[in-house]
Amino acid sequence: MENIIEADFKVVQERTLDIIATEIKTIDNHVCQVALNGAIEIGAKLEEAKEKVGHGNWENWCKENLDYSKSQAERFMKISAEYGNEDSPYLSAISKTYTCTDFSISKAFRLLQVPENEIEDFVEKNDVDTMKVRELENEIKRLKQEKETADEQLENIDRLQSDLDTAMAEKEATAKLLQDLQEKQKKAENGELPDDIKAEMLERQNEIDKLKESLDKSKAKEKKLKEEKDRIEASRKEAIQEAEKKARDEAAATAQAEAEKVVADTIEQLEKETEEAKTRAAAAENMLAMSASEEVVIFKTKTADLQKMVGEIKTSIHSLSEKDPEQADKHRQVFKKVMQALYDGI
């Protein structure tokens, strides 16, 4: 019994859920890397085959020889063309933040829906690596809707600008005609024109009045068009600002939810391991009930359990700090409070 009591206690690394999850993610990343590289090579070979297949036979050849649909083959070829080309804007954009090994085939293909001139900005503003495929699809869909709305508003502005230019041209033409008529009328009043011209000018007095009225209407239309143009432009800017704010709010909400989940999971794991430690301690107490050094054994057992839990929590916080330093610091403060509470309760 004395030998048992005096034996050294060592912390044995158990296969926890965190360790298993990390191993699964590592394997998953490796699988994605192999799959994407394979898709690039398949696409290149499909391009080679397409050049050799006779015109009009491509779809049948893919079905009979590869059991691919035409859309599947085109998908592989598009991935190969963009991610297998060093000059591709898509490859350039993701290489600045990620590597191709971080992306699955599904994500790589969906990113091709983003216009070439917008892909770099899109990748910088969105954490594509951690997004699920459905989340990526929704973000791309939102981007398209914003672009369609902006394009529609720009078309309205162009249309209004065209109407405004037309109205201004009509106003200038009307003003010039009115000026000419007024000059002729002035000359007629001064007796500088023949009688037939004078008669014509008198007959056109009504036309002058109408032209003045038309000029006033043109000015009013010009003012209205300018106001409408300014209103649409302000609406467009407001819509863009609201969309950007919404995206920021959604990202913050998601990050907060994930942080709360990590904290909850950590607390749940601590409670679970605490209960397990209590169970093991109780078993140790029963086994050593007759021992004179019972308190020493219990102390060593629980100390070993506590060291194990502390080590796993520190590892978890260290792993999180590499991905999200801010959230990791929050977890670190929570853990310190828990440890301080335990210390104060001794």
XYZ file of C-alpha atoms in Angstrom:
346
model
C 0.000 0.000 0.000
C 2.866 2.339 0.843
C 4.325 1.823 -2.630
C 1.049 2.913 -4.163
C 0.862 6.009 -2.006
C 4.403 7.160 -2.731
C 4.275 6.514 -6.493
C 4.688 9.501 -8.829
C 1.539 10.774 -10.525
C 1.757 11.626 -14.231
C -0.797 13.443 -16.414
C -1.829 11.085 -19.208
C -2.962 12.765 -22.426
C -6.466 11.546 -23.166
C -8.099 11.720 -26.577
C -10.555 14.525 -25.943
C -13.218 15.776 -28.344
C -11.069 18.846 -29.129
C -8.157 16.646 -30.172
C -10.399 14.473 -32.328
C -12.009 17.551 -33.932
C -8.565 18.998 -34.737
C -7.493 15.746 -36.382
C -10.689 15.665 -38.456
C -10.146 19.264 -39.630
C -6.569 18.449 -40.609
C -7.703 15.479 -42.673
C -10.533 17.531 -44.172
C -8.102 20.270 -45.283
C -5.857 17.661 -46.859
C -8.810 16.131 -48.693
C -9.885 19.585 -49.970
C -6.346 20.272 -51.182
C -6.138 17.003 -53.076
C -9.656 17.426 -54.475
C -9.070 20.969 -55.752
C -5.718 20.093 -57.311
C -7.356 17.079 -58.909
C -10.194 19.216 -60.261
C -7.657 21.593 -61.858
C -5.885 18.712 -63.584
C -9.164 17.108 -64.691
C -10.262 20.413 -66.201
C -6.998 20.739 -68.137
C -7.333 17.231 -69.543
C -10.978 17.875 -70.477
C -9.841 20.923 -72.452
C -7.320 18.724 -74.233
C -9.972 16.095 -74.990
C -12.491 18.660 -76.230
C -10.089 19.785 -78.941
C -9.924 16.230 -80.254
C -13.624 15.386 -80.052
C -15.586 16.162 -83.214
C -17.929 19.148 -83.311
C -21.309 18.384 -81.745
C -20.107 15.199 -80.037
C -18.700 16.685 -76.855
C -21.720 16.105 -74.613
C -22.140 12.474 -75.740
C -18.420 11.792 -75.360
C -18.422 13.056 -71.749
C -21.469 10.956 -70.895
C -20.292 7.736 -72.531
C -16.633 7.853 -71.486
C -16.688 9.697 -68.147
C -20.320 9.613 -67.030
C -20.080 13.426 -66.787
C -22.845 15.797 -67.754
C -21.936 18.722 -69.962
C -22.289 21.118 -67.012
C -19.974 18.999 -64.854
C -17.286 19.023 -67.525
C -17.619 22.787 -68.017
C -17.347 23.276 -64.258
C -14.029 21.407 -64.114
C -12.704 23.300 -67.139
C -13.650 26.649 -65.633
C -11.917 25.823 -62.332
C -8.810 24.736 -64.253
C -8.830 27.876 -66.412
C -8.998 30.234 -63.420
C -7.165 28.495 -60.559
C -4.627 26.747 -62.771
C -3.626 30.015 -64.444
C -1.011 32.071 -62.572
C -2.311 35.298 -64.184
C -5.904 34.680 -63.055
C -7.404 37.478 -60.913
C -9.188 34.814 -58.827
C -5.953 32.986 -58.000
C -4.231 36.315 -57.310
C -7.015 37.464 -54.972
C -7.132 34.364 -52.757
C -3.332 33.994 -52.720
C -3.013 37.304 -50.861
C -4.931 35.934 -47.857
C -5.248 32.190 -48.313
C -3.807 29.395 -50.383
C -5.666 27.196 -52.822
C -5.372 24.400 -50.262
C -7.848 26.257 -48.010
C -10.675 25.925 -50.516
C -12.986 23.113 -51.484
C -14.081 22.598 -55.081
C -17.524 23.958 -54.224
C -16.127 27.203 -52.782
C -13.640 27.630 -55.611
C -16.381 27.230 -58.223
C -18.809 29.589 -56.492
C -16.167 32.314 -56.214
C -16.078 32.380 -60.010
C -19.556 33.982 -59.877
C -17.958 37.150 -58.475
C -16.863 39.545 -61.274
C -13.109 39.638 -61.939
C -12.815 43.309 -60.979
C -14.534 42.679 -57.619
C -13.034 39.338 -56.492
C -10.049 40.862 -54.656
C -12.243 43.217 -52.619
C -14.723 40.383 -51.939
C -12.036 38.035 -50.566
C -10.559 40.793 -48.373
C -13.951 41.632 -46.809
C -15.146 38.036 -46.281
C -13.506 35.204 -44.340
C -14.106 32.703 -47.137
C -11.998 30.038 -45.429
C -14.361 29.708 -42.441
C -17.612 30.333 -44.327
C -19.860 27.428 -45.172
C -20.767 26.903 -48.823
C -24.341 28.068 -48.171
C -23.077 31.216 -46.426
C -20.755 31.911 -49.362
C -23.652 31.480 -51.814
C -25.825 33.900 -49.815
C -23.050 36.517 -49.657
C -22.443 36.277 -53.415
C -26.207 36.513 -54.012
C -26.376 39.624 -51.824
C -23.469 41.153 -53.763
C -25.252 40.488 -57.070
C -28.471 42.058 -55.801
C -26.610 45.152 -54.630
C -24.865 45.421 -57.994
C -28.153 45.005 -59.891
C -29.766 47.698 -57.740
C -26.810 50.024 -58.247
C -26.800 49.377 -62.008
C -30.517 50.081 -62.182
C -30.074 53.347 -60.310
C -27.178 54.323 -62.567
C -29.362 53.605 -65.597
C -32.048 55.866 -64.126
C -29.463 58.573 -63.560
C -28.200 58.219 -67.149
C -31.769 58.388 -68.442
C -32.482 61.486 -66.388
C -29.222 63.038 -67.555
C -30.224 62.357 -71.167
C -33.663 63.892 -70.577
C -31.998 66.827 -68.883
C -29.621 67.356 -71.815
C -32.556 67.187 -74.230
C -34.534 69.681 -72.168
C -31.588 72.066 -72.012
C -31.064 71.773 -75.775
C -34.750 72.504 -76.342
C -34.510 75.444 -73.961
C -31.515 76.889 -75.790
C -33.181 76.419 -79.190
C -36.375 78.033 -77.932
C -34.465 80.939 -76.391
C -32.553 81.540 -79.635
C -35.715 81.441 -81.730
C -37.422 83.790 -79.303
C -34.481 86.184 -79.452
C -34.559 86.186 -83.264
C -38.271 86.876 -83.327
C -37.962 89.644 -80.775
C -35.197 91.287 -82.830
C -37.343 91.121 -85.938
C -40.286 92.535 -84.044
C -38.158 95.381 -82.753
C -37.010 96.198 -86.260
C -40.605 96.093 -87.484
C -41.660 98.535 -84.799
C -38.864 100.869 -85.879
C -40.012 100.740 -89.499
C -36.910 98.977 -90.757
C -38.801 96.050 -92.377
C -41.149 95.894 -95.389
C -44.889 95.817 -94.789
C -45.210 92.108 -95.559
C -42.578 91.273 -92.925
C -44.301 93.536 -90.461
C -47.575 91.731 -91.082
C -45.842 88.380 -90.611
C -44.338 89.522 -87.336
C -47.698 90.631 -86.055
C -49.156 87.263 -86.922
C -46.363 85.560 -85.016
C -46.974 87.484 -81.822
C -49.071 84.620 -80.580
C -46.255 82.238 -81.484
C -43.858 84.315 -79.405
C -46.168 84.056 -76.420
C -46.353 80.291 -76.892
C -42.587 80.069 -77.123
C -42.242 81.977 -73.867
C -44.655 79.596 -72.223
C -42.708 76.617 -73.661
C -39.460 78.084 -72.352
C -40.941 78.401 -68.860
C -42.081 74.780 -69.014
C -38.642 73.654 -70.156
C -37.052 75.418 -67.209
C -39.509 73.793 -64.834
C -38.842 70.379 -66.402
C -35.099 70.908 -66.135
C -35.435 71.734 -62.447
C -37.608 68.676 -61.834
C -35.182 66.392 -63.639
C -32.264 67.718 -61.606
C -34.171 67.155 -58.374
C -35.078 63.607 -59.424
C -31.478 62.879 -60.393
C -30.213 64.155 -57.035
C -32.850 62.110 -55.200
C -31.884 58.862 -56.964
C -28.186 59.481 -56.410
C -28.796 60.096 -52.699
C -30.961 56.966 -52.520
C -28.232 54.912 -54.189
C -25.581 56.105 -51.736
C -27.898 55.470 -48.787
C -28.647 51.932 -50.039
C -24.924 51.163 -50.354
C -24.236 52.491 -46.839
C -27.117 50.462 -45.382
C -25.902 47.319 -47.158
C -22.365 47.793 -45.833
C -23.668 48.441 -42.298
C -25.878 45.353 -42.501
C -22.925 43.233 -43.598
C -20.804 44.546 -40.710
C -23.615 43.963 -38.193
C -24.190 40.416 -39.449
C -20.468 39.643 -39.242
C -20.293 41.029 -35.687
C -23.376 39.048 -34.629
C -21.920 35.866 -36.070
C -18.594 36.410 -34.311
C -20.373 37.107 -30.999
C -22.511 33.979 -31.337
C -19.459 31.864 -32.084
C -17.609 33.339 -29.106
C -20.535 32.649 -26.782
C -20.746 29.092 -28.077
C -17.022 28.522 -27.460
C -17.363 29.861 -23.907
C -20.452 27.714 -23.277
C -18.732 24.628 -24.659
C -15.647 25.330 -22.519
C -17.761 25.707 -19.378
C -19.710 22.550 -20.226
C -16.455 20.642 -20.761
C -15.060 21.971 -17.462
C -18.200 20.909 -15.607
C -18.108 17.495 -17.241
C -14.441 16.952 -16.431
C -14.995 18.252 -12.897
C -17.705 15.647 -12.379
C -15.401 12.984 -13.806
C -12.650 14.148 -11.446
C -15.059 13.928 -8.524
C -15.991 10.401 -9.566
C -12.370 9.357 -9.823
C -11.610 11.031 -6.506
C -14.487 9.195 -4.854
C -13.198 5.912 -6.235
C -9.751 6.699 -4.939
C -11.189 7.519 -1.530
C -13.000 4.177 -1.385
C -9.887 2.260 -2.438
C -7.733 4.006 0.161
C -10.303 4.212 2.936
C -8.050 2.218 5.251
C -4.884 4.124 4.367
C -3.274 6.435 6.845
C -2.237 8.737 3.968
C -5.678 8.954 2.363
C -5.614 12.773 2.157
C -2.299 12.743 0.278
C -3.579 10.341 -2.389
C -6.773 12.333 -2.888
C -4.779 15.532 -3.165
C -2.417 14.069 -5.767
C -5.282 12.567 -7.775
C -7.274 15.750 -7.918
C -4.173 17.826 -8.577
C -3.346 15.619 -11.580
C -6.898 15.987 -12.887
C -6.754 19.743 -12.446
C -3.406 19.944 -14.244
C -4.865 17.979 -17.138
C -7.910 20.270 -17.446
C -5.782 23.434 -17.196
C -3.417 22.144 -19.880
C -6.271 21.362 -22.280
C -7.899 24.764 -21.718
C -4.589 26.569 -22.333
C -4.127 24.581 -25.542
C -7.666 25.492 -26.670
C -7.108 29.216 -25.973
C -3.723 29.131 -27.739
C -5.315 27.538 -30.832
C -8.087 30.151 -30.841
C -5.594 33.037 -30.535
C -4.085 32.076 -33.890
C -7.489 32.469 -35.572
C -9.154 35.207 -33.501
C -6.863 36.962 -30.940
C -9.674 39.147 -29.640
C -11.976 36.239 -28.810
C -9.061 34.260 -27.367
C -8.308 37.127 -24.970
C -11.944 37.154 -23.826
C -11.783 33.402 -23.125
C -8.486 33.876 -21.308
C -10.077 36.477 -18.995
C -13.049 34.177 -18.330
C -10.680 31.316 -17.473
C -8.678 33.542 -15.120
C -11.883 34.509 -13.297
C -12.838 30.823 -12.950
C -9.395 29.913 -11.579
C -9.469 32.924 -9.219
C -12.889 31.840 -7.948
C -11.543 28.318 -7.322
C -8.516 29.750 -5.514
C -10.666 32.074 -3.362
C -12.863 29.122 -2.383
C -9.982 27.076 -0.949
